[in-house]
Amino acid sequence: SVTRIMYGAFRKCTSLTSISIPSSIDSIATSAFSYCASLASITIAQGLSYIGDSAFRNCTSLTSIVIPSGVTTIGKYAFVRNTSLASVSLPSSLKIISLGTFKNCTGLISLTIAPGVITIGDSAFCGCSSLTNAVIPSGVTSIGKSTFNNCTALSSVSIPSSVTKIYERGFYSCRSLTSVICLATTPPTLSGSNQFYNNPTSHILHVPNGRANSYKGNAAWNAAFGNNIIDDASTSSSGKNYLNK
């Protein structure tokens, strides 16, 4: 049986409209389907564990994809500039979302990241200008440079208690961002500058009960949110973030 799809195997097959990947395939190599501009449908059976760098780069007709359970790594720029991609479902087996994986997927509206992801790379969702909300799963320890930069429709984001550092421009240019839930009891380090869109009067930071003063006393968080820091965030028994009422 065929066990892997090699480097550039179907690159620039511009008339290819659909592909079905059987369970015998355990890896898709770099640029395997890049620039397949007519590729609209992908079915991937369980068995796959690795999606390589730029594997589906510039597949501009692809509208949705379900990454099967068993995939642990998605490489750099794997789905970059898939402008028709509207929804993505990522499995709990996934550990790494690499540099620029979904960068400039301007049609991406729905994003589900299952718990299990540890690393979200720099610019992973940068320029996803249709994305309206994002829930970052527990276990992620840092948010990289420009991870959600220029997600101009992003109105809410939920940051788990496991996050200890947010790097430069993590949520910069998110002009629609009005609600940030951060469950870390100790304010995560804001490394660099301009992590959040610089308009502290337009968005509210929700933090765990009794922790508002700690965030207000942190110069970087205070600069980003001013007095709009409220201690009304908590976690349900299912692990989902919510606001106390």
C-alpha atoms as a PDB file:
ATOM      1  CA  SER A   1       0.000   0.000   0.000  1.00  0.00           C
ATOM      2  CA  VAL A   2       1.016   3.611  -0.519  1.00  0.00           C
ATOM      3  CA  THR A   3       2.077   4.985   2.877  1.00  0.00           C
ATOM      4  CA  ARG A   4       3.054   8.592   2.113  1.00  0.00           C
ATOM      5  CA  ILE A   5       2.499  11.355  -0.378  1.00  0.00           C
ATOM      6  CA  MET A   6       5.898  12.730  -1.297  1.00  0.00           C
ATOM      7  CA  TYR A   7       7.260  16.226  -1.851  1.00  0.00           C
ATOM      8  CA  GLY A   8       5.352  18.168  -4.507  1.00  0.00           C
ATOM      9  CA  ALA A   9       3.495  15.073  -5.692  1.00  0.00           C
ATOM     10  CA  PHE A  10       0.423  16.982  -6.937  1.00  0.00           C
ATOM     11  CA  ARG A  11       1.829  20.506  -6.864  1.00  0.00           C
ATOM     12  CA  LYS A  12       0.144  22.864  -9.349  1.00  0.00           C
ATOM     13  CA  CYS A  13      -2.341  20.231 -10.548  1.00  0.00           C
ATOM     14  CA  THR A  14      -4.732  23.078 -11.257  1.00  0.00           C
ATOM     15  CA  SER A  15      -7.563  20.871 -12.615  1.00  0.00           C
ATOM     16  CA  LEU A  16      -7.660  18.608  -9.551  1.00  0.00           C
ATOM     17  CA  THR A  17     -11.018  19.155  -7.795  1.00  0.00           C
ATOM     18  CA  SER A  18     -11.154  16.463  -5.095  1.00  0.00           C
ATOM     19  CA  ILE A  19      -8.899  14.030  -3.313  1.00  0.00           C
ATOM     20  CA  SER A  20      -9.551  11.061  -1.003  1.00  0.00           C
ATOM     21  CA  ILE A  21      -6.636  10.025   1.184  1.00  0.00           C
ATOM     22  CA  PRO A  22      -6.848   6.412   2.462  1.00  0.00           C
ATOM     23  CA  SER A  23      -5.962   5.142   5.927  1.00  0.00           C
ATOM     24  CA  SER A  24      -2.670   3.664   4.696  1.00  0.00           C
ATOM     25  CA  ILE A  25      -1.220   7.178   4.284  1.00  0.00           C
ATOM     26  CA  ASP A  26       0.684   8.302   7.391  1.00  0.00           C
ATOM     27  CA  SER A  27       2.239  11.527   6.097  1.00  0.00           C
ATOM     28  CA  ILE A  28       1.747  14.245   3.511  1.00  0.00           C
ATOM     29  CA  ALA A  29       5.073  15.839   2.590  1.00  0.00           C
ATOM     30  CA  THR A  30       6.025  19.438   1.843  1.00  0.00           C
ATOM     31  CA  SER A  31       4.049  21.118  -0.971  1.00  0.00           C
ATOM     32  CA  ALA A  32       2.254  17.873  -1.858  1.00  0.00           C
ATOM     33  CA  PHE A  33      -0.928  19.692  -2.966  1.00  0.00           C
ATOM     34  CA  SER A  34       0.260  23.304  -3.057  1.00  0.00           C
ATOM     35  CA  TYR A  35      -1.226  25.622  -5.667  1.00  0.00           C
ATOM     36  CA  CYS A  36      -4.023  23.168  -6.573  1.00  0.00           C
ATOM     37  CA  ALA A  37      -6.334  26.108  -7.222  1.00  0.00           C
ATOM     38  CA  SER A  38      -9.425  23.997  -8.085  1.00  0.00           C
ATOM     39  CA  LEU A  39      -9.156  21.568  -5.167  1.00  0.00           C
ATOM     40  CA  ALA A  40     -12.471  21.981  -3.344  1.00  0.00           C
ATOM     41  CA  SER A  41     -12.917  18.708  -1.452  1.00  0.00           C
ATOM     42  CA  ILE A  42     -10.519  16.669   0.682  1.00  0.00           C
ATOM     43  CA  THR A  43     -11.410  13.481   2.544  1.00  0.00           C
ATOM     44  CA  ILE A  44      -8.735  12.205   4.906  1.00  0.00           C
ATOM     45  CA  ALA A  45      -9.111   8.805   6.592  1.00  0.00           C
ATOM     46  CA  GLN A  46      -7.694   8.106  10.042  1.00  0.00           C
ATOM     47  CA  GLY A  47      -4.121   6.922   9.830  1.00  0.00           C
ATOM     48  CA  LEU A  48      -2.498  10.220   8.935  1.00  0.00           C
ATOM     49  CA  SER A  49      -0.102  11.630  11.543  1.00  0.00           C
ATOM     50  CA  TYR A  50       1.797  14.422   9.792  1.00  0.00           C
ATOM     51  CA  ILE A  51       0.946  17.238   7.368  1.00  0.00           C
ATOM     52  CA  GLY A  52       4.074  18.872   5.981  1.00  0.00           C
ATOM     53  CA  ASP A  53       5.076  22.459   5.289  1.00  0.00           C
ATOM     54  CA  SER A  54       2.979  24.197   2.604  1.00  0.00           C
ATOM     55  CA  ALA A  55       1.139  20.917   1.953  1.00  0.00           C
ATOM     56  CA  PHE A  56      -2.075  22.695   0.881  1.00  0.00           C
ATOM     57  CA  ARG A  57      -0.669  26.167   0.234  1.00  0.00           C
ATOM     58  CA  ASN A  58      -2.816  28.386  -2.007  1.00  0.00           C
ATOM     59  CA  CYS A  59      -5.600  25.849  -2.466  1.00  0.00           C
ATOM     60  CA  THR A  60      -7.979  28.738  -2.994  1.00  0.00           C
ATOM     61  CA  SER A  61     -11.118  26.673  -3.725  1.00  0.00           C
ATOM     62  CA  LEU A  62     -11.002  24.579  -0.556  1.00  0.00           C
ATOM     63  CA  THR A  63     -13.954  25.522   1.686  1.00  0.00           C
ATOM     64  CA  SER A  64     -13.589  23.215   4.700  1.00  0.00           C
ATOM     65  CA  ILE A  65     -11.378  20.522   6.125  1.00  0.00           C
ATOM     66  CA  VAL A  66     -11.590  18.050   8.996  1.00  0.00           C
ATOM     67  CA  ILE A  67      -8.188  16.944  10.247  1.00  0.00           C
ATOM     68  CA  PRO A  68      -8.627  13.359  11.518  1.00  0.00           C
ATOM     69  CA  SER A  69      -7.671  12.071  14.933  1.00  0.00           C
ATOM     70  CA  GLY A  70      -4.094  10.871  14.914  1.00  0.00           C
ATOM     71  CA  VAL A  71      -2.533  13.928  13.302  1.00  0.00           C
ATOM     72  CA  THR A  72       0.047  15.349  15.732  1.00  0.00           C
ATOM     73  CA  THR A  73       1.768  18.022  13.634  1.00  0.00           C
ATOM     74  CA  ILE A  74       0.703  20.489  10.958  1.00  0.00           C
ATOM     75  CA  GLY A  75       3.712  22.084   9.297  1.00  0.00           C
ATOM     76  CA  LYS A  76       4.611  25.665   8.466  1.00  0.00           C
ATOM     77  CA  TYR A  77       2.268  27.481   6.081  1.00  0.00           C
ATOM     78  CA  ALA A  78       0.359  24.226   5.478  1.00  0.00           C
ATOM     79  CA  PHE A  79      -2.907  26.024   4.591  1.00  0.00           C
ATOM     80  CA  VAL A  80      -1.630  29.557   3.968  1.00  0.00           C
ATOM     81  CA  ARG A  81      -3.788  31.733   1.685  1.00  0.00           C
ATOM     82  CA  ASN A  82      -6.649  29.240   1.365  1.00  0.00           C
ATOM     83  CA  THR A  83      -8.982  32.172   0.898  1.00  0.00           C
ATOM     84  CA  SER A  84     -12.212  30.126   0.571  1.00  0.00           C
ATOM     85  CA  LEU A  85     -11.575  28.031   3.679  1.00  0.00           C
ATOM     86  CA  ALA A  86     -14.503  28.796   6.003  1.00  0.00           C
ATOM     87  CA  SER A  87     -14.213  26.142   8.717  1.00  0.00           C
ATOM     88  CA  VAL A  88     -11.494  24.006  10.251  1.00  0.00           C
ATOM     89  CA  SER A  89     -11.766  21.246  12.836  1.00  0.00           C
ATOM     90  CA  LEU A  90      -8.547  20.223  14.568  1.00  0.00           C
ATOM     91  CA  PRO A  91      -8.317  16.980  16.613  1.00  0.00           C
ATOM     92  CA  SER A  92      -7.200  16.437  20.204  1.00  0.00           C
ATOM     93  CA  SER A  93      -4.185  14.462  18.942  1.00  0.00           C
ATOM     94  CA  LEU A  94      -2.707  17.639  17.459  1.00  0.00           C
ATOM     95  CA  LYS A  95       0.234  19.024  19.446  1.00  0.00           C
ATOM     96  CA  ILE A  96       1.728  21.677  17.165  1.00  0.00           C
ATOM     97  CA  ILE A  97       0.179  24.354  14.942  1.00  0.00           C
ATOM     98  CA  SER A  98       3.246  25.718  13.201  1.00  0.00           C
ATOM     99  CA  LEU A  99       4.401  29.062  11.848  1.00  0.00           C
ATOM    100  CA  GLY A 100       1.804  30.646   9.550  1.00  0.00           C
ATOM    101  CA  THR A 101      -0.261  27.460   9.242  1.00  0.00           C
ATOM    102  CA  PHE A 102      -3.538  29.272   8.442  1.00  0.00           C
ATOM    103  CA  LYS A 103      -2.110  32.701   7.668  1.00  0.00           C
ATOM    104  CA  ASN A 104      -4.265  34.864   5.378  1.00  0.00           C
ATOM    105  CA  CYS A 105      -7.149  32.390   5.243  1.00  0.00           C
ATOM    106  CA  THR A 106      -9.415  35.382   4.818  1.00  0.00           C
ATOM    107  CA  GLY A 107     -12.661  33.363   4.631  1.00  0.00           C
ATOM    108  CA  LEU A 108     -12.099  31.442   7.866  1.00  0.00           C
ATOM    109  CA  ILE A 109     -15.088  32.001  10.150  1.00  0.00           C
ATOM    110  CA  SER A 110     -15.207  28.906  12.347  1.00  0.00           C
ATOM    111  CA  LEU A 111     -12.238  27.447  14.186  1.00  0.00           C
ATOM    112  CA  THR A 112     -12.322  24.532  16.621  1.00  0.00           C
ATOM    113  CA  ILE A 113      -9.099  23.641  18.406  1.00  0.00           C
ATOM    114  CA  ALA A 114      -9.504  20.566  20.579  1.00  0.00           C
ATOM    115  CA  PRO A 115      -7.574  20.308  23.882  1.00  0.00           C
ATOM    116  CA  GLY A 116      -4.170  18.767  23.281  1.00  0.00           C
ATOM    117  CA  VAL A 117      -2.448  21.547  21.370  1.00  0.00           C
ATOM    118  CA  ILE A 118       0.663  22.749  23.200  1.00  0.00           C
ATOM    119  CA  THR A 119       2.205  25.157  20.708  1.00  0.00           C
ATOM    120  CA  ILE A 120       0.567  27.721  18.423  1.00  0.00           C
ATOM    121  CA  GLY A 121       3.283  29.176  16.217  1.00  0.00           C
ATOM    122  CA  ASP A 122       3.948  32.736  15.156  1.00  0.00           C
ATOM    123  CA  SER A 123       1.419  34.167  12.672  1.00  0.00           C
ATOM    124  CA  ALA A 124      -0.576  30.911  12.744  1.00  0.00           C
ATOM    125  CA  PHE A 125      -3.889  32.749  12.156  1.00  0.00           C
ATOM    126  CA  CYS A 126      -2.538  36.141  11.125  1.00  0.00           C
ATOM    127  CA  GLY A 127      -4.741  37.881   8.577  1.00  0.00           C
ATOM    128  CA  CYS A 128      -7.781  35.611   9.098  1.00  0.00           C
ATOM    129  CA  SER A 129      -9.951  38.670   8.693  1.00  0.00           C
ATOM    130  CA  SER A 130     -13.330  36.853   8.890  1.00  0.00           C
ATOM    131  CA  LEU A 131     -12.642  34.974  12.131  1.00  0.00           C
ATOM    132  CA  THR A 132     -15.052  36.269  14.779  1.00  0.00           C
ATOM    133  CA  ASN A 133     -14.107  34.309  17.908  1.00  0.00           C
ATOM    134  CA  ALA A 134     -11.383  32.005  19.150  1.00  0.00           C
ATOM    135  CA  VAL A 135     -11.143  29.676  22.141  1.00  0.00           C
ATOM    136  CA  ILE A 136      -7.576  28.682  22.918  1.00  0.00           C
ATOM    137  CA  PRO A 137      -7.525  25.262  24.610  1.00  0.00           C
ATOM    138  CA  SER A 138      -6.042  24.519  28.005  1.00  0.00           C
ATOM    139  CA  GLY A 139      -2.484  23.264  27.685  1.00  0.00           C
ATOM    140  CA  VAL A 140      -1.258  26.025  25.411  1.00  0.00           C
ATOM    141  CA  THR A 141       1.505  27.828  27.294  1.00  0.00           C
ATOM    142  CA  SER A 142       2.245  30.750  24.984  1.00  0.00           C
ATOM    143  CA  ILE A 143       0.717  32.749  22.140  1.00  0.00           C
ATOM    144  CA  GLY A 144       3.331  33.541  19.516  1.00  0.00           C
ATOM    145  CA  LYS A 145       4.233  36.683  17.621  1.00  0.00           C
ATOM    146  CA  SER A 146       1.348  37.962  15.476  1.00  0.00           C
ATOM    147  CA  THR A 147      -0.616  34.733  16.068  1.00  0.00           C
ATOM    148  CA  PHE A 148      -3.951  36.555  15.621  1.00  0.00           C
ATOM    149  CA  ASN A 149      -2.593  39.808  14.238  1.00  0.00           C
ATOM    150  CA  ASN A 150      -4.912  41.535  11.765  1.00  0.00           C
ATOM    151  CA  CYS A 151      -7.895  39.313  12.557  1.00  0.00           C
ATOM    152  CA  THR A 152     -10.053  42.380  12.085  1.00  0.00           C
ATOM    153  CA  ALA A 153     -13.424  40.676  12.750  1.00  0.00           C
ATOM    154  CA  LEU A 154     -12.309  38.911  15.933  1.00  0.00           C
ATOM    155  CA  SER A 155     -14.671  40.096  18.665  1.00  0.00           C
ATOM    156  CA  SER A 156     -13.904  37.700  21.504  1.00  0.00           C
ATOM    157  CA  VAL A 157     -11.091  35.461  22.618  1.00  0.00           C
ATOM    158  CA  SER A 158     -10.685  33.062  25.517  1.00  0.00           C
ATOM    159  CA  ILE A 159      -7.207  32.503  26.967  1.00  0.00           C
ATOM    160  CA  PRO A 160      -6.705  29.526  29.335  1.00  0.00           C
ATOM    161  CA  SER A 161      -4.901  29.563  32.669  1.00  0.00           C
ATOM    162  CA  SER A 162      -2.010  27.581  31.164  1.00  0.00           C
ATOM    163  CA  VAL A 163      -0.830  30.571  29.082  1.00  0.00           C
ATOM    164  CA  THR A 164       2.144  32.301  30.712  1.00  0.00           C
ATOM    165  CA  LYS A 165       3.363  34.495  27.858  1.00  0.00           C
ATOM    166  CA  ILE A 166       1.853  36.449  24.951  1.00  0.00           C
ATOM    167  CA  TYR A 167       4.371  37.645  22.427  1.00  0.00           C
ATOM    168  CA  GLU A 168       4.544  40.816  20.368  1.00  0.00           C
ATOM    169  CA  ARG A 169       1.464  41.643  18.302  1.00  0.00           C
ATOM    170  CA  GLY A 170      -0.340  38.500  19.439  1.00  0.00           C
ATOM    171  CA  PHE A 171      -3.746  40.202  18.983  1.00  0.00           C
ATOM    172  CA  TYR A 172      -2.671  43.434  17.354  1.00  0.00           C
ATOM    173  CA  SER A 173      -4.942  45.071  14.751  1.00  0.00           C
ATOM    174  CA  CYS A 174      -7.917  43.101  16.110  1.00  0.00           C
ATOM    175  CA  ARG A 175     -10.048  46.223  15.849  1.00  0.00           C
ATOM    176  CA  SER A 176     -13.340  44.463  16.644  1.00  0.00           C
ATOM    177  CA  LEU A 177     -12.071  42.792  19.810  1.00  0.00           C
ATOM    178  CA  THR A 178     -14.416  43.753  22.653  1.00  0.00           C
ATOM    179  CA  SER A 179     -14.138  40.818  25.066  1.00  0.00           C
ATOM    180  CA  VAL A 180     -11.044  38.988  26.321  1.00  0.00           C
ATOM    181  CA  ILE A 181     -11.370  36.232  28.917  1.00  0.00           C
ATOM    182  CA  CYS A 182      -8.054  35.383  30.576  1.00  0.00           C
ATOM    183  CA  LEU A 183      -8.157  32.647  33.229  1.00  0.00           C
ATOM    184  CA  ALA A 184      -4.551  32.970  34.419  1.00  0.00           C
ATOM    185  CA  THR A 185      -4.464  34.002  38.082  1.00  0.00           C
ATOM    186  CA  THR A 186      -1.025  35.523  37.537  1.00  0.00           C
ATOM    187  CA  PRO A 187      -1.018  37.946  34.582  1.00  0.00           C
ATOM    188  CA  PRO A 188       0.822  36.335  31.664  1.00  0.00           C
ATOM    189  CA  THR A 189       3.966  38.120  30.554  1.00  0.00           C
ATOM    190  CA  LEU A 190       3.348  40.456  27.624  1.00  0.00           C
ATOM    191  CA  SER A 191       6.633  40.092  25.761  1.00  0.00           C
ATOM    192  CA  GLY A 192       7.568  42.856  23.341  1.00  0.00           C
ATOM    193  CA  SER A 193       4.909  45.462  22.530  1.00  0.00           C
ATOM    194  CA  ASN A 194       1.444  45.955  21.028  1.00  0.00           C
ATOM    195  CA  GLN A 195       0.013  42.553  21.981  1.00  0.00           C
ATOM    196  CA  PHE A 196      -3.520  43.955  21.867  1.00  0.00           C
ATOM    197  CA  TYR A 197      -5.085  46.592  19.658  1.00  0.00           C
ATOM    198  CA  ASN A 198      -4.229  49.823  21.422  1.00  0.00           C
ATOM    199  CA  ASN A 199      -7.630  51.189  22.349  1.00  0.00           C
ATOM    200  CA  PRO A 200      -8.240  50.403  26.035  1.00  0.00           C
ATOM    201  CA  THR A 201     -11.624  52.116  26.076  1.00  0.00           C
ATOM    202  CA  SER A 202     -13.180  49.724  23.548  1.00  0.00           C
ATOM    203  CA  HIS A 203     -12.531  46.279  25.015  1.00  0.00           C
ATOM    204  CA  ILE A 204     -12.983  44.539  28.358  1.00  0.00           C
ATOM    205  CA  LEU A 205     -10.690  42.041  30.051  1.00  0.00           C
ATOM    206  CA  HIS A 206     -12.424  39.402  32.181  1.00  0.00           C
ATOM    207  CA  VAL A 207     -10.127  37.746  34.747  1.00  0.00           C
ATOM    208  CA  PRO A 208     -10.632  35.263  37.632  1.00  0.00           C
ATOM    209  CA  ASN A 209     -12.429  36.366  40.765  1.00  0.00           C
ATOM    210  CA  GLY A 210     -10.337  38.690  42.890  1.00  0.00           C
ATOM    211  CA  ARG A 211      -7.563  39.130  40.330  1.00  0.00           C
ATOM    212  CA  ALA A 212      -8.569  42.422  38.702  1.00  0.00           C
ATOM    213  CA  ASN A 213      -6.225  44.494  40.883  1.00  0.00           C
ATOM    214  CA  SER A 214      -3.322  42.218  39.998  1.00  0.00           C
ATOM    215  CA  TYR A 215      -3.893  42.864  36.280  1.00  0.00           C
ATOM    216  CA  LYS A 216      -4.490  46.567  36.822  1.00  0.00           C
ATOM    217  CA  GLY A 217      -1.222  46.738  38.723  1.00  0.00           C
ATOM    218  CA  ASN A 218       0.631  45.209  35.801  1.00  0.00           C
ATOM    219  CA  ALA A 219       1.826  48.090  33.605  1.00  0.00           C
ATOM    220  CA  ALA A 220       1.519  46.215  30.307  1.00  0.00           C
ATOM    221  CA  TRP A 221      -1.996  44.890  30.961  1.00  0.00           C
ATOM    222  CA  ASN A 222      -3.099  48.250  32.338  1.00  0.00           C
ATOM    223  CA  ALA A 223      -1.856  49.973  29.195  1.00  0.00           C
ATOM    224  CA  ALA A 224      -3.871  47.571  27.040  1.00  0.00           C
ATOM    225  CA  PHE A 225      -7.146  47.627  28.998  1.00  0.00           C
ATOM    226  CA  GLY A 226      -7.036  50.558  31.420  1.00  0.00           C
ATOM    227  CA  ASN A 227      -9.813  50.320  33.979  1.00  0.00           C
ATOM    228  CA  ASN A 228     -11.804  47.889  31.822  1.00  0.00           C
ATOM    229  CA  ILE A 229     -10.576  44.879  33.811  1.00  0.00           C
ATOM    230  CA  ILE A 230     -13.282  42.920  35.618  1.00  0.00           C
ATOM    231  CA  ASP A 231     -12.886  39.886  37.890  1.00  0.00           C
ATOM    232  CA  ASP A 232     -15.861  37.831  36.714  1.00  0.00           C
ATOM    233  CA  ALA A 233     -14.287  34.966  34.725  1.00  0.00           C
ATOM    234  CA  SER A 234     -14.317  31.325  35.740  1.00  0.00           C
ATOM    235  CA  THR A 235     -14.171  27.763  34.377  1.00  0.00           C
ATOM    236  CA  SER A 236     -17.055  25.323  34.256  1.00  0.00           C
ATOM    237  CA  SER A 237     -16.730  21.648  35.216  1.00  0.00           C
ATOM    238  CA  SER A 238     -16.358  20.847  31.510  1.00  0.00           C
ATOM    239  CA  GLY A 239     -13.328  23.114  31.280  1.00  0.00           C
ATOM    240  CA  LYS A 240     -15.044  25.756  29.202  1.00  0.00           C
ATOM    241  CA  ASN A 241     -14.566  29.415  30.025  1.00  0.00           C
ATOM    242  CA  TYR A 242     -17.567  31.474  31.055  1.00  0.00           C
ATOM    243  CA  LEU A 243     -18.481  34.661  32.860  1.00  0.00           C
ATOM    244  CA  ASN A 244     -20.018  34.615  36.312  1.00  0.00           C
ATOM    245  CA  LYS A 245     -23.488  36.123  36.389  1.00  0.00           C
END
